[in-house]
Short mmCIF file of C-alpha atoms and ligand atoms in Angstrom, two decimals:
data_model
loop_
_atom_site.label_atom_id
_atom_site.label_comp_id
_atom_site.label_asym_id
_atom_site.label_seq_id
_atom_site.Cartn_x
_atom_site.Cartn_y
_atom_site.Cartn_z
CA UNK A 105 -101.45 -35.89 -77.28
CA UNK A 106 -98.75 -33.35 -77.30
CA UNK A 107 -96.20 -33.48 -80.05
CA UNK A 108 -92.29 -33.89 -79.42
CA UNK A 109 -89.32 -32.89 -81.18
CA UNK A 110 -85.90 -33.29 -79.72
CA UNK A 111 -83.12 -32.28 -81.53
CA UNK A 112 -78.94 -32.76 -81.53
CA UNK A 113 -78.71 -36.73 -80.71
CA UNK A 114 -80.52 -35.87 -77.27
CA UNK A 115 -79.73 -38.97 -74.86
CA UNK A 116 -82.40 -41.77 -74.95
CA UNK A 117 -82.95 -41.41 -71.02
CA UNK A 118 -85.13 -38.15 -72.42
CA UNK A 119 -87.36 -40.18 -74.37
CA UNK A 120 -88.18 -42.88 -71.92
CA UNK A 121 -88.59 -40.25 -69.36
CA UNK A 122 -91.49 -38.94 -71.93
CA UNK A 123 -92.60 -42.43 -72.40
CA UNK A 124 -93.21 -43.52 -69.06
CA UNK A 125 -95.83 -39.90 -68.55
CA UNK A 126 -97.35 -41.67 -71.84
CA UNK A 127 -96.37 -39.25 -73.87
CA UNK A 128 -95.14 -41.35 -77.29
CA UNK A 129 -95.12 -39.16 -80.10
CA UNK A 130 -91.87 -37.65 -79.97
CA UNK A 131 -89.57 -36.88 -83.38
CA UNK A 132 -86.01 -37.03 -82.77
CA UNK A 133 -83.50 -35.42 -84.77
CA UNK A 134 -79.41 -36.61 -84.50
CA UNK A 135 -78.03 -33.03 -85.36
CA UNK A 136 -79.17 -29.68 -85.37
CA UNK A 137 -81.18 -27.81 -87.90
CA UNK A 138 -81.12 -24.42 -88.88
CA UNK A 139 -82.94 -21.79 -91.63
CA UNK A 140 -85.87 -23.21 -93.30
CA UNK A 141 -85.38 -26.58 -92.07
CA UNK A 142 -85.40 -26.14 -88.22
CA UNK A 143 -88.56 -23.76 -88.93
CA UNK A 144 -90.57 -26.54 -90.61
CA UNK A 145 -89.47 -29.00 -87.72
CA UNK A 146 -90.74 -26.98 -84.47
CA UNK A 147 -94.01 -25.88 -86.01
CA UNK A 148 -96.82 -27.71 -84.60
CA UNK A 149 -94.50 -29.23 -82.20
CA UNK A 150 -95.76 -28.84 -78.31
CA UNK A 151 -92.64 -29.75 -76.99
CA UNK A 152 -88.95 -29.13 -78.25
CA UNK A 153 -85.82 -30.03 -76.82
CA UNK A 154 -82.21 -28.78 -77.93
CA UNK A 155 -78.70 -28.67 -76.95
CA UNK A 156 -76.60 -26.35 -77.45
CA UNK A 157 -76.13 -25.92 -80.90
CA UNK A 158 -79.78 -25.14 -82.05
CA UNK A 159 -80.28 -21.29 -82.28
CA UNK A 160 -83.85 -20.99 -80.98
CA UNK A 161 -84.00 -17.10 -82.05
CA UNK A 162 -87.40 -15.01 -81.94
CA UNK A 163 -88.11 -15.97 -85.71
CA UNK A 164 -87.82 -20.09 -84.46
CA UNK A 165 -90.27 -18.81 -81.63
CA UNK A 166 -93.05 -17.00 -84.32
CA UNK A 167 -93.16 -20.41 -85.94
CA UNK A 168 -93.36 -22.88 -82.97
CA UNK A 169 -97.45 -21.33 -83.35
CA UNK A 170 -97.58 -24.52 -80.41
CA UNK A 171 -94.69 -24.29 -78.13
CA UNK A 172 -95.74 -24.64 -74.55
CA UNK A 173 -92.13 -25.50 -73.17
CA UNK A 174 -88.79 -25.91 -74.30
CA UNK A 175 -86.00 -28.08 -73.05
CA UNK A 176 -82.15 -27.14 -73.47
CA UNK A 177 -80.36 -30.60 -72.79
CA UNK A 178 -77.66 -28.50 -71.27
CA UNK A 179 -75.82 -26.37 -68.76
CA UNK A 180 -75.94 -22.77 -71.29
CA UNK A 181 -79.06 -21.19 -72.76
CA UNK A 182 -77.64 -18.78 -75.06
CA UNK A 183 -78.94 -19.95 -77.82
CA UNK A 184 -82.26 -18.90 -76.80
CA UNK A 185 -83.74 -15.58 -76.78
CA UNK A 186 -85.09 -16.16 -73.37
CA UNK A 187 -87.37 -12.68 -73.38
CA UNK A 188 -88.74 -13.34 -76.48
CA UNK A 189 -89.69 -17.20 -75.12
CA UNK A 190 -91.16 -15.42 -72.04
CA UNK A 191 -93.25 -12.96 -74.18
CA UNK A 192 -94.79 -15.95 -76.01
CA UNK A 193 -95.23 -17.31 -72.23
CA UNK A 194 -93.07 -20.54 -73.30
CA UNK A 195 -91.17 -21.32 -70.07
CA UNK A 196 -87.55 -22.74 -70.83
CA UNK A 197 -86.07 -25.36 -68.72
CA UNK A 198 -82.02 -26.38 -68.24
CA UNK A 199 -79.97 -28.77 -66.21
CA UNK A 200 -77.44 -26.71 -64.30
CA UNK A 201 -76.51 -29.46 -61.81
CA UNK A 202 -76.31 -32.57 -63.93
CA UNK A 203 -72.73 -32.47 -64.36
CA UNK A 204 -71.55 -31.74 -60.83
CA UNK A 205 -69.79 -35.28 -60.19
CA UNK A 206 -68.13 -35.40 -63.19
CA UNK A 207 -66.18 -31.93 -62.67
CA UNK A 208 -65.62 -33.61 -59.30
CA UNK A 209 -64.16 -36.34 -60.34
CA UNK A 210 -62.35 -34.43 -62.99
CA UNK A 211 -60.93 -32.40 -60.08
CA UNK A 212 -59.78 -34.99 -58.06
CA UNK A 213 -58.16 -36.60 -60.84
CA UNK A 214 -55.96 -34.14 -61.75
CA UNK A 215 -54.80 -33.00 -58.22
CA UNK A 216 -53.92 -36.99 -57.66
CA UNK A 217 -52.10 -37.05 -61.12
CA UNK A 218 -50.20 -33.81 -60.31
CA UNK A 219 -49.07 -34.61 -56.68
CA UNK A 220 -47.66 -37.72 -58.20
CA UNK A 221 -45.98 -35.63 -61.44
CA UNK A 222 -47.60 -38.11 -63.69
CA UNK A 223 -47.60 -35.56 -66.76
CA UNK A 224 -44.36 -35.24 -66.69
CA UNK A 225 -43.35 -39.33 -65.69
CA UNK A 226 -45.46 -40.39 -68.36
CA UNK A 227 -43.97 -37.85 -71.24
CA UNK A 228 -40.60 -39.13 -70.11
CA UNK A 229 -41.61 -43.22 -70.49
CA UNK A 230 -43.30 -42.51 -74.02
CA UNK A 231 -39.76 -40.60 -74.64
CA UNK A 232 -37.58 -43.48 -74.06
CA UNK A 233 -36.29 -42.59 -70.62
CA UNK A 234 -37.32 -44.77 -66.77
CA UNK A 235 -36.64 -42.93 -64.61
CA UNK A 236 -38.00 -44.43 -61.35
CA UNK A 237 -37.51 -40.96 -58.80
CA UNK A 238 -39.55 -40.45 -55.76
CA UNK A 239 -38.47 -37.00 -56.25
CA UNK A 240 -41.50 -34.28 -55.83
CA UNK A 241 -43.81 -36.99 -55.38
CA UNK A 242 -46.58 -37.60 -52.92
CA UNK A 243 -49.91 -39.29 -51.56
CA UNK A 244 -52.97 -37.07 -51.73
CA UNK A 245 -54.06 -38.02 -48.48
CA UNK A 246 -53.07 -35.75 -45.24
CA UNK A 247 -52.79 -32.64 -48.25
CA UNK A 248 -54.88 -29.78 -47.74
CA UNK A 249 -57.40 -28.72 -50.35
CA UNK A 250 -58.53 -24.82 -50.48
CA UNK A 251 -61.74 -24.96 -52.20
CA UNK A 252 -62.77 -21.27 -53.72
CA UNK A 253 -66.06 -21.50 -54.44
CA UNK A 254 -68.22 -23.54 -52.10
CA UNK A 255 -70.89 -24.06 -54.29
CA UNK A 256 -72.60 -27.24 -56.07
CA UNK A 257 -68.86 -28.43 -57.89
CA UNK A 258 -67.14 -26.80 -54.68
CA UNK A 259 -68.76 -28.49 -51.81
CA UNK A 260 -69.25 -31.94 -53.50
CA UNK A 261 -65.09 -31.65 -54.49
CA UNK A 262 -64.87 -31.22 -50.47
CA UNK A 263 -66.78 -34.59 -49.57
CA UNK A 264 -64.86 -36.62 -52.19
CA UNK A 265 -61.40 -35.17 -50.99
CA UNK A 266 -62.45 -36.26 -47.53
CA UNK A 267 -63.06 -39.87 -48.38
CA UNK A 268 -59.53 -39.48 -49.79
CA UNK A 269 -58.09 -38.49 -46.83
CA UNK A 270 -57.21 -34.46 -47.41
CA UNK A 271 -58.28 -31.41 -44.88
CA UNK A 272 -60.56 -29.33 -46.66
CA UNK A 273 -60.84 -25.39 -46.32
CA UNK A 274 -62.78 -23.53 -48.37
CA UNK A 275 -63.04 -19.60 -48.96
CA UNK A 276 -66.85 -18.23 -50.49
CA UNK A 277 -68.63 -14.90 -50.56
CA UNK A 278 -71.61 -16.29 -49.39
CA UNK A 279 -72.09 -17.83 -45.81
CA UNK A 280 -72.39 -21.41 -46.82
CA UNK A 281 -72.94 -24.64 -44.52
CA UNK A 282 -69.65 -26.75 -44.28
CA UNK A 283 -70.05 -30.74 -45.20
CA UNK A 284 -68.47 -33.31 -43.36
CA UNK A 285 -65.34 -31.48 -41.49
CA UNK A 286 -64.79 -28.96 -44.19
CA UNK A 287 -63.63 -25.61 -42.61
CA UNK A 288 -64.43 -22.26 -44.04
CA UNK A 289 -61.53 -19.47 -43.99
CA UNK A 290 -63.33 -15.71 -44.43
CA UNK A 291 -59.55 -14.66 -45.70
CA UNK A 292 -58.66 -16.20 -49.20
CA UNK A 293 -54.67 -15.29 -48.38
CA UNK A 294 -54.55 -17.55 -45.37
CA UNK A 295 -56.29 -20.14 -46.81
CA UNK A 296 -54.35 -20.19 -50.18
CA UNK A 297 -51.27 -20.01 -47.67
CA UNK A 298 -52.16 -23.14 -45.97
CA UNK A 299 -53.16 -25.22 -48.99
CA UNK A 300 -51.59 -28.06 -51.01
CA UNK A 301 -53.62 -27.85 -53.79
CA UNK A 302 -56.31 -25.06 -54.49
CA UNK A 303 -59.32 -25.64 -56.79
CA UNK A 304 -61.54 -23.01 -58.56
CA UNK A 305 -65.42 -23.35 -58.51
CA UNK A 306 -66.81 -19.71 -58.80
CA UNK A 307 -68.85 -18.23 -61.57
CA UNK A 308 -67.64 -16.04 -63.87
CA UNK A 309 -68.64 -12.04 -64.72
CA UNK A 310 -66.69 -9.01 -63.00
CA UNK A 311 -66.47 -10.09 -59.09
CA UNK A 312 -64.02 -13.09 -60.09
CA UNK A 313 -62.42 -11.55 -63.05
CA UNK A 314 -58.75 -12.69 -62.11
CA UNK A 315 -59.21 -13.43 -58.84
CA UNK A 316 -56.57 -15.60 -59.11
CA UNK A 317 -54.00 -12.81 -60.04
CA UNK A 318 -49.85 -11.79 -59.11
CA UNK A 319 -50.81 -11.25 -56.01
CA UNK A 320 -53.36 -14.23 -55.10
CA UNK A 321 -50.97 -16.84 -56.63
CA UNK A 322 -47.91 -15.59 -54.53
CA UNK A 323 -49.90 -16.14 -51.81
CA UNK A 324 -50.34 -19.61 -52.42
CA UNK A 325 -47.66 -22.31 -50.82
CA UNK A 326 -44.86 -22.90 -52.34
CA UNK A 327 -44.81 -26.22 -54.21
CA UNK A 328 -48.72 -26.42 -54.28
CA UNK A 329 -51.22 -27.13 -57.31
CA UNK A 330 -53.45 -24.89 -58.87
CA UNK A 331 -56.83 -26.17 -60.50
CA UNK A 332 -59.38 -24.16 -62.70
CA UNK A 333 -62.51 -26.15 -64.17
CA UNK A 334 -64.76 -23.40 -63.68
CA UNK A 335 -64.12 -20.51 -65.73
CA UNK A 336 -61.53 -19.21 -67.40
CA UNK A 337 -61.51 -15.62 -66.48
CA UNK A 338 -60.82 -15.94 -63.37
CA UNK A 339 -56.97 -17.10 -63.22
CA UNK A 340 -54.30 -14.32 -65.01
CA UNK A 341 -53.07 -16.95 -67.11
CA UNK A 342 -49.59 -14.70 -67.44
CA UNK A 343 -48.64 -14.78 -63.56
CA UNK A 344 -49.94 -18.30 -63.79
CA UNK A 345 -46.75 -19.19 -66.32
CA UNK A 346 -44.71 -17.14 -64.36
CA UNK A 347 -45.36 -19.08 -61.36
CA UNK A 348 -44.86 -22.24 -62.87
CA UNK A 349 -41.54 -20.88 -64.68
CA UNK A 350 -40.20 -19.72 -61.50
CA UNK A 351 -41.25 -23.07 -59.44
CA UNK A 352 -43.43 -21.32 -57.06
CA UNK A 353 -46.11 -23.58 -58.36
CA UNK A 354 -45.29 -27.35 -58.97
CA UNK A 355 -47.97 -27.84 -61.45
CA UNK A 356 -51.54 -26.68 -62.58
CA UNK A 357 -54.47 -28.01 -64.17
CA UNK A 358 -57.19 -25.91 -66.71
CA UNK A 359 -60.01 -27.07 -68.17
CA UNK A 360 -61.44 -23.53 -69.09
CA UNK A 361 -59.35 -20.45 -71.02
CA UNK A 362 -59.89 -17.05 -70.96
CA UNK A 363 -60.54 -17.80 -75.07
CA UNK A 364 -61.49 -20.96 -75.89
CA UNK A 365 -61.02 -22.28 -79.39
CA UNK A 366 -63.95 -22.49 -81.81
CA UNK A 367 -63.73 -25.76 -83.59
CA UNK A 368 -62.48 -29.01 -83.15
CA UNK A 369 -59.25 -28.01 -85.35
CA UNK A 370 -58.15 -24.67 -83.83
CA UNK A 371 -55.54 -24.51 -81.78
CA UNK A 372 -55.45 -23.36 -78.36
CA UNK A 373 -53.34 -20.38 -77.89
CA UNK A 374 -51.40 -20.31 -74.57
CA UNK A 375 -48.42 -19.78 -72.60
CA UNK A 376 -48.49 -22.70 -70.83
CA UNK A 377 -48.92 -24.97 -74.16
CA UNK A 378 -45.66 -27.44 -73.74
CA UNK A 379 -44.61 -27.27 -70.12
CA UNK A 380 -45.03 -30.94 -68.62
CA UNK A 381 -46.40 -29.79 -65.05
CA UNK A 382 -49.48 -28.29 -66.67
CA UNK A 383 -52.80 -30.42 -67.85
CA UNK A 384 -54.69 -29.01 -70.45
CA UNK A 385 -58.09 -30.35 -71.31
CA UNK A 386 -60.47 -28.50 -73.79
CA UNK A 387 -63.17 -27.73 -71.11
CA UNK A 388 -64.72 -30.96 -70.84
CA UNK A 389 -65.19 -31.20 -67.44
CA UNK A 390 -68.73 -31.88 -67.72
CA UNK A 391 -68.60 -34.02 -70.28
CA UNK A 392 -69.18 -37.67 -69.33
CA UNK A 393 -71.80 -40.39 -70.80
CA UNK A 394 -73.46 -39.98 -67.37
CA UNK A 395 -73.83 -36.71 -66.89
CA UNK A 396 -75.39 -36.37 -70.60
CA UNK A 397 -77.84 -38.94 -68.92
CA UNK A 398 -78.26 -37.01 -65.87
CA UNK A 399 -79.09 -34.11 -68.16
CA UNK A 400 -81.74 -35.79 -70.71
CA UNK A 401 -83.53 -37.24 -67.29
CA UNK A 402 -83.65 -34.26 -65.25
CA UNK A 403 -84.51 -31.61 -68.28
CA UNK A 404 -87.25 -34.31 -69.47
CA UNK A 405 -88.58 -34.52 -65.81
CA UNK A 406 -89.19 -30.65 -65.41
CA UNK A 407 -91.08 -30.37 -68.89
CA UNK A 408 -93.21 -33.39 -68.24
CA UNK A 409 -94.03 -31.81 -64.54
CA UNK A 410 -94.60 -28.49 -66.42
CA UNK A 411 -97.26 -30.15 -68.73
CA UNK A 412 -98.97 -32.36 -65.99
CA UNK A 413 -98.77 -29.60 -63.40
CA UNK A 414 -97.74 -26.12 -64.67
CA UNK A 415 -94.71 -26.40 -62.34
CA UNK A 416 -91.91 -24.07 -63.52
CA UNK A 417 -89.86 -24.62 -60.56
CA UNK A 418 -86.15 -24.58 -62.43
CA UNK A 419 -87.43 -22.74 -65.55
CA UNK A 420 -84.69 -20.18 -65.83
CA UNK A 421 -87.19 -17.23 -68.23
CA UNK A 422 -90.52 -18.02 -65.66
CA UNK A 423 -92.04 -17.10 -62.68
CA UNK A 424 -91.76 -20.07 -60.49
CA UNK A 425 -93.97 -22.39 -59.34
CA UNK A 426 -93.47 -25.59 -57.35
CA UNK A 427 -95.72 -28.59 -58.23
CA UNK A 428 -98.65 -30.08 -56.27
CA UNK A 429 -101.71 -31.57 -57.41
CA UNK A 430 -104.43 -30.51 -58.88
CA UNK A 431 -107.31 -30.04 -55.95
CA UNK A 432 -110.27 -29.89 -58.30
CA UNK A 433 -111.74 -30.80 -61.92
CA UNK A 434 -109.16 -28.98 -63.58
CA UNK A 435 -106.44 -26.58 -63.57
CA UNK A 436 -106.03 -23.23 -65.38
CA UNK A 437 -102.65 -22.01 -66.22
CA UNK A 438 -102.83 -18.55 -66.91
CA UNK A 439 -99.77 -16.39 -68.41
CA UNK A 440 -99.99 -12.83 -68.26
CA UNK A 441 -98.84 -9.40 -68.08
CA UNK A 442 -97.61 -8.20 -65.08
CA UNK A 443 -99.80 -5.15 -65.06
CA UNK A 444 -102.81 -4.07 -62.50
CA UNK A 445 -105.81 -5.91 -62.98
CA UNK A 446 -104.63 -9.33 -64.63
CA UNK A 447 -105.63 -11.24 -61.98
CA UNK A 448 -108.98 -9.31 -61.38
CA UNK A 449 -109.83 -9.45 -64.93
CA UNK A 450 -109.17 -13.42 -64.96
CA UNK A 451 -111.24 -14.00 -61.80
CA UNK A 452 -114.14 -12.03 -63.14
CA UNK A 453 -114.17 -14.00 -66.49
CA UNK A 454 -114.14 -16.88 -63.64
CA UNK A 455 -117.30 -15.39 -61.98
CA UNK A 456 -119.54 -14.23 -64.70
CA UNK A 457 -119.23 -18.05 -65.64
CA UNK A 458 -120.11 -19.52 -62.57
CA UNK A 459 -116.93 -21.43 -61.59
CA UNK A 460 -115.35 -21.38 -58.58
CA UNK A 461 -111.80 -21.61 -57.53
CA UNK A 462 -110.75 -24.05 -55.45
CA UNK A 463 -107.07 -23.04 -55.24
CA UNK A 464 -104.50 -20.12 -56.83
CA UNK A 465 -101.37 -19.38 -57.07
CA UNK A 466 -99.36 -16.37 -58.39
CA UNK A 467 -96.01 -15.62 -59.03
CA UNK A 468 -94.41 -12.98 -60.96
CA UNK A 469 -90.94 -11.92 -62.95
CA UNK A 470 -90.51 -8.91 -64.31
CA UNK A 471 -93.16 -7.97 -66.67
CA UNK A 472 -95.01 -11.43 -66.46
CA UNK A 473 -97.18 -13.29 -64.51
CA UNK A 474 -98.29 -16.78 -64.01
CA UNK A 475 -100.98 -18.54 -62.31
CA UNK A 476 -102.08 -22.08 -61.80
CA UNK A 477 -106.12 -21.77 -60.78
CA UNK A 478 -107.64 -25.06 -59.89
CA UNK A 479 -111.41 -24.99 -60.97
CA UNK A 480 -114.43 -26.88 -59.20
CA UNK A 481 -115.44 -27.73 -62.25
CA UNK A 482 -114.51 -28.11 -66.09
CA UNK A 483 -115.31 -25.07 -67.96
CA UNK A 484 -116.37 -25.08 -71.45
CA UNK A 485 -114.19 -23.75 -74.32
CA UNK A 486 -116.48 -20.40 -74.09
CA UNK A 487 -114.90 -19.96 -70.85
CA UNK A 488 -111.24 -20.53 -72.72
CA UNK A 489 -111.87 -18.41 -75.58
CA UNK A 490 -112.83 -15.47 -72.89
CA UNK A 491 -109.68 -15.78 -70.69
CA UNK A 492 -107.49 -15.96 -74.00
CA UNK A 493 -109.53 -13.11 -75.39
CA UNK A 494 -108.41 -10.54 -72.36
CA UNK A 495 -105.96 -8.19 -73.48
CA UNK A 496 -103.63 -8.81 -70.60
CA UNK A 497 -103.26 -12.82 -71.72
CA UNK A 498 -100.17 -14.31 -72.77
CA UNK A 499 -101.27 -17.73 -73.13
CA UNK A 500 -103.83 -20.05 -71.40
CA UNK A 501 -104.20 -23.74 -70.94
CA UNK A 502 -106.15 -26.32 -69.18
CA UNK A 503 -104.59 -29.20 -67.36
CA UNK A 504 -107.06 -32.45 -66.24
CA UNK A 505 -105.53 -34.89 -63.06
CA UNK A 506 -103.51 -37.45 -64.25
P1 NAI B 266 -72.60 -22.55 -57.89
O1 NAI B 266 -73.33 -21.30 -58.24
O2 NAI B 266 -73.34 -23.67 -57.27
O3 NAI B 266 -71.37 -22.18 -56.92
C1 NAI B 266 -70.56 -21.06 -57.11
C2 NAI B 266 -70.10 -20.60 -55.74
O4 NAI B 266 -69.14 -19.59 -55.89
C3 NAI B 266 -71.22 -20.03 -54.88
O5 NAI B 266 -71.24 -20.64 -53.61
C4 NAI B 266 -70.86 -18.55 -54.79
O6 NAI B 266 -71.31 -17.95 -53.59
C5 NAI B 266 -69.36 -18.61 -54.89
N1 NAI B 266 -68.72 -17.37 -55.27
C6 NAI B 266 -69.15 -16.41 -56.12
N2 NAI B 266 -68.25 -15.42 -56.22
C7 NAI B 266 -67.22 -15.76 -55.42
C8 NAI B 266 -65.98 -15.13 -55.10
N3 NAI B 266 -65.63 -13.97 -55.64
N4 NAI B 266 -65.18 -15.76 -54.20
C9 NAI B 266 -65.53 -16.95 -53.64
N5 NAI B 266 -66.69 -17.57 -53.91
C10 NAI B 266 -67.52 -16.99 -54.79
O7 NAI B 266 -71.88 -23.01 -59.23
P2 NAI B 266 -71.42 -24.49 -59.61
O8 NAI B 266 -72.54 -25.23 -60.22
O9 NAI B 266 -70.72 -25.08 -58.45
O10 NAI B 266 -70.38 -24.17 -60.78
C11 NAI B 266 -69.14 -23.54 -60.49
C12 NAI B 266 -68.45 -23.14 -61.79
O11 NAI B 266 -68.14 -24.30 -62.57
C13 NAI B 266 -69.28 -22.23 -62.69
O12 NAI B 266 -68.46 -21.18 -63.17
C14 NAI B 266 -69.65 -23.12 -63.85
O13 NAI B 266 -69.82 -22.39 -65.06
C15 NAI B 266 -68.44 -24.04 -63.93
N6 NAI B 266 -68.68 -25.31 -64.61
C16 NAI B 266 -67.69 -25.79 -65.42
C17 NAI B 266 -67.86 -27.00 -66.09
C18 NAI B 266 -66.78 -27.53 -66.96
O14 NAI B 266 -67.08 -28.26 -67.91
N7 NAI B 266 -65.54 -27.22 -66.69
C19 NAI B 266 -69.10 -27.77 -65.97
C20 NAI B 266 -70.03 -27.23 -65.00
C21 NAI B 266 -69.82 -26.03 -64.38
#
């Protein structure tokens, strides 16, 4: 029976995900541990899961003398040495898409509230003054949303802004297939010309550093919305105030900073603290009760298809390999280095004890390699001892049909 520990309050649609493959004896912690304590907690353990706040360094890895996979209940996976997970051959597995609606929604949202100058109606109301203007106000639908990005967020912010009734362009690097009547625009300055509001969803790193500069965000229609949930390097914050200062813009909405505060009590430095046309939320865009249940399903899924199966289809440190069944006694998963000869030396170990293979699979990243061998029959731990012996060997398990 393998041995769970989930740390950091991980949501309960984890556990019954676990349950339901019959696997029962999990350990759940509500925060996260660190030093001596977190090192006590993960040895033994076959199975961990973290968010983010668990530092899962290569000392956490030496002790987890068990660890066959680990789950981070989230988007990041910084706080794991990745390499030195992949040199203990412990594939880690993430939920990258399990907050897509909410940042949607988020999205949405704010372009509705902005169109409408809600900020800056509401401030007034909770000031004392009712001031019942139609002035600068107006309906979502008929506007035209430029999309950059036309990714996962991107092209799901598309579908739910047609239901609403706005034209959707969108601008990408990559040649990606429009839903619904979404149209793509190769030049970013037309589009961003033609657009009511215009919503960020590219990654970050150097090819969208500011991409969003002077020079994009004059481009933009006058009177139009500007909307960044994705990450914070990529609007120049500065031309952004000037914009809004100036009234080229009529309002703006950023859940992401190029520096984002620490704690709960720092302060977020910007320029466009205090100006009523600008929402400000502290990058929770992500953060909803269902997409935290999204993300304890769909990490808890992979790892239990990982033990049943050996998949690693998702694993973001792993060669990948999709799932299907086991078509024989057993199944071998085999980890090892990516050098000549791994595969002959494991097939020979196969050989010399009479077993034969009744499927294989390969795949290989960087300096590792992983394969699933399904067995005609189930060797004896002589045969295990062997294929862990080889020099080349990472790790090796066997996995019996469900
Ligand atoms: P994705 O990888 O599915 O889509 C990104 C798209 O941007 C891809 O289609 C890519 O080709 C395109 N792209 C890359 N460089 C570009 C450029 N220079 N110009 C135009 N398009 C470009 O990513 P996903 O899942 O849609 O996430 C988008 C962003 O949202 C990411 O930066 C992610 O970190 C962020 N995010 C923010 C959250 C929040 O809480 N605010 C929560 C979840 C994601």
């Amino acid at each position: 029976m393998s041995r769970i520990v989930l740390f950091e309050n991980i949501h309960p649609s984890a556990r019954e995900v676990f349950e339901a493959a019959g696997l029962t004896d999990i350990q759940t912690y509500k925060g996260a541990l660190s030093g001596q304590e977190l090192l006590d907690a993960v040895k033994g353990a076959d199975v961990v899961g973290i968010r983010s706040r668990t530092q899962f360094d290569s000392r956490v890895l030496e002790h987890a003398d068990q660890l066959k996979v680990l789950g981070c209940f989230c988007i990041g996976t910084n706080q794991v040495d990745l390499d030195q997970a992949q040199n203990h051959g412990v594939p880690v597995f993430n939920a990258p898409f399990s907050n897509t609606r909410s940042v949607a929604e988020l999205v949405l949202g704010e372009a509705i509230l902005l169109l409408r100058r809600i900020p800056e109606k509401n401030l007034r109301v909770h000031q004392g003054f009712w001031d019942k203007s139609a002035d600068g106000a107006f309906e979502i639908r008929g506007k035209t949303l430029g999309v950059i990005g036309y990714g996962n967020i991107g092209s799901q912010v598309g579908t739910l802004a047609e239901a609403l009734g706005m034209r959707v362009l969108y601008h990408d690097v990559e040649s990606k297939l429009p839903l619904s009547n979404a149209r793509v625009y190769g030049s970013l300055k037309q589009m961003l010309a033609e657009s009511d509001v215009v919503t960020l969803h590219v990654p970050g790193g150097q090819g969208t550093h500011n991409i969003m500069n002077a020079e994009a965000i004059a481009a933009m229609k006058p009177g139009s919305i500007l909307i960044n949930a994705s990450r914070g390097t990529v609007v120049d914050i500065e031309a952004l105030h000037q914009a809004l200062v100036s009234g080229h813009l009529a309002g703006a909405a950023l859940d992401v900073f190029p520096t984002e505060p620490k704690s709960v009590d720092e302060p977020l430095k910007s320029p466009l603290i205090g100006m009523p046309n600008v929402l400000l939320t502290p990058h929770i865009g992500g953060s909803t009760q269902e997409s935290q249940e999204n993300i304890g399903r769909e990490v808890a899924e992979k790892m239990v298809s990982y033990l049943r199966s050996g998949a690693t289809k998702g694993a973001v440190n792993f060669p990948e390999v999709s799932y299907y069944d086991i078509q024989g006694a057993v199944r071998l998963l085999h980890v090892h280095r990516n050098v000549p000869g791994a595969m002959g030396g494991l097939n020979n170990i196969l050989a010399q004890h009479g077993i034969n293979i009744t499927r294989q699979q390969l795949q290989t990243q960087g300096e590792l390699g992983y394969a699933m061998t399904d067995l005609d029959r189930v060797p004896g731990q002589d045969l295990l001892d062997a294929v862990r012996a080889h020099p080349g060997t990472v790790r090796s398990d066997l996995i019996f049909p469900a």
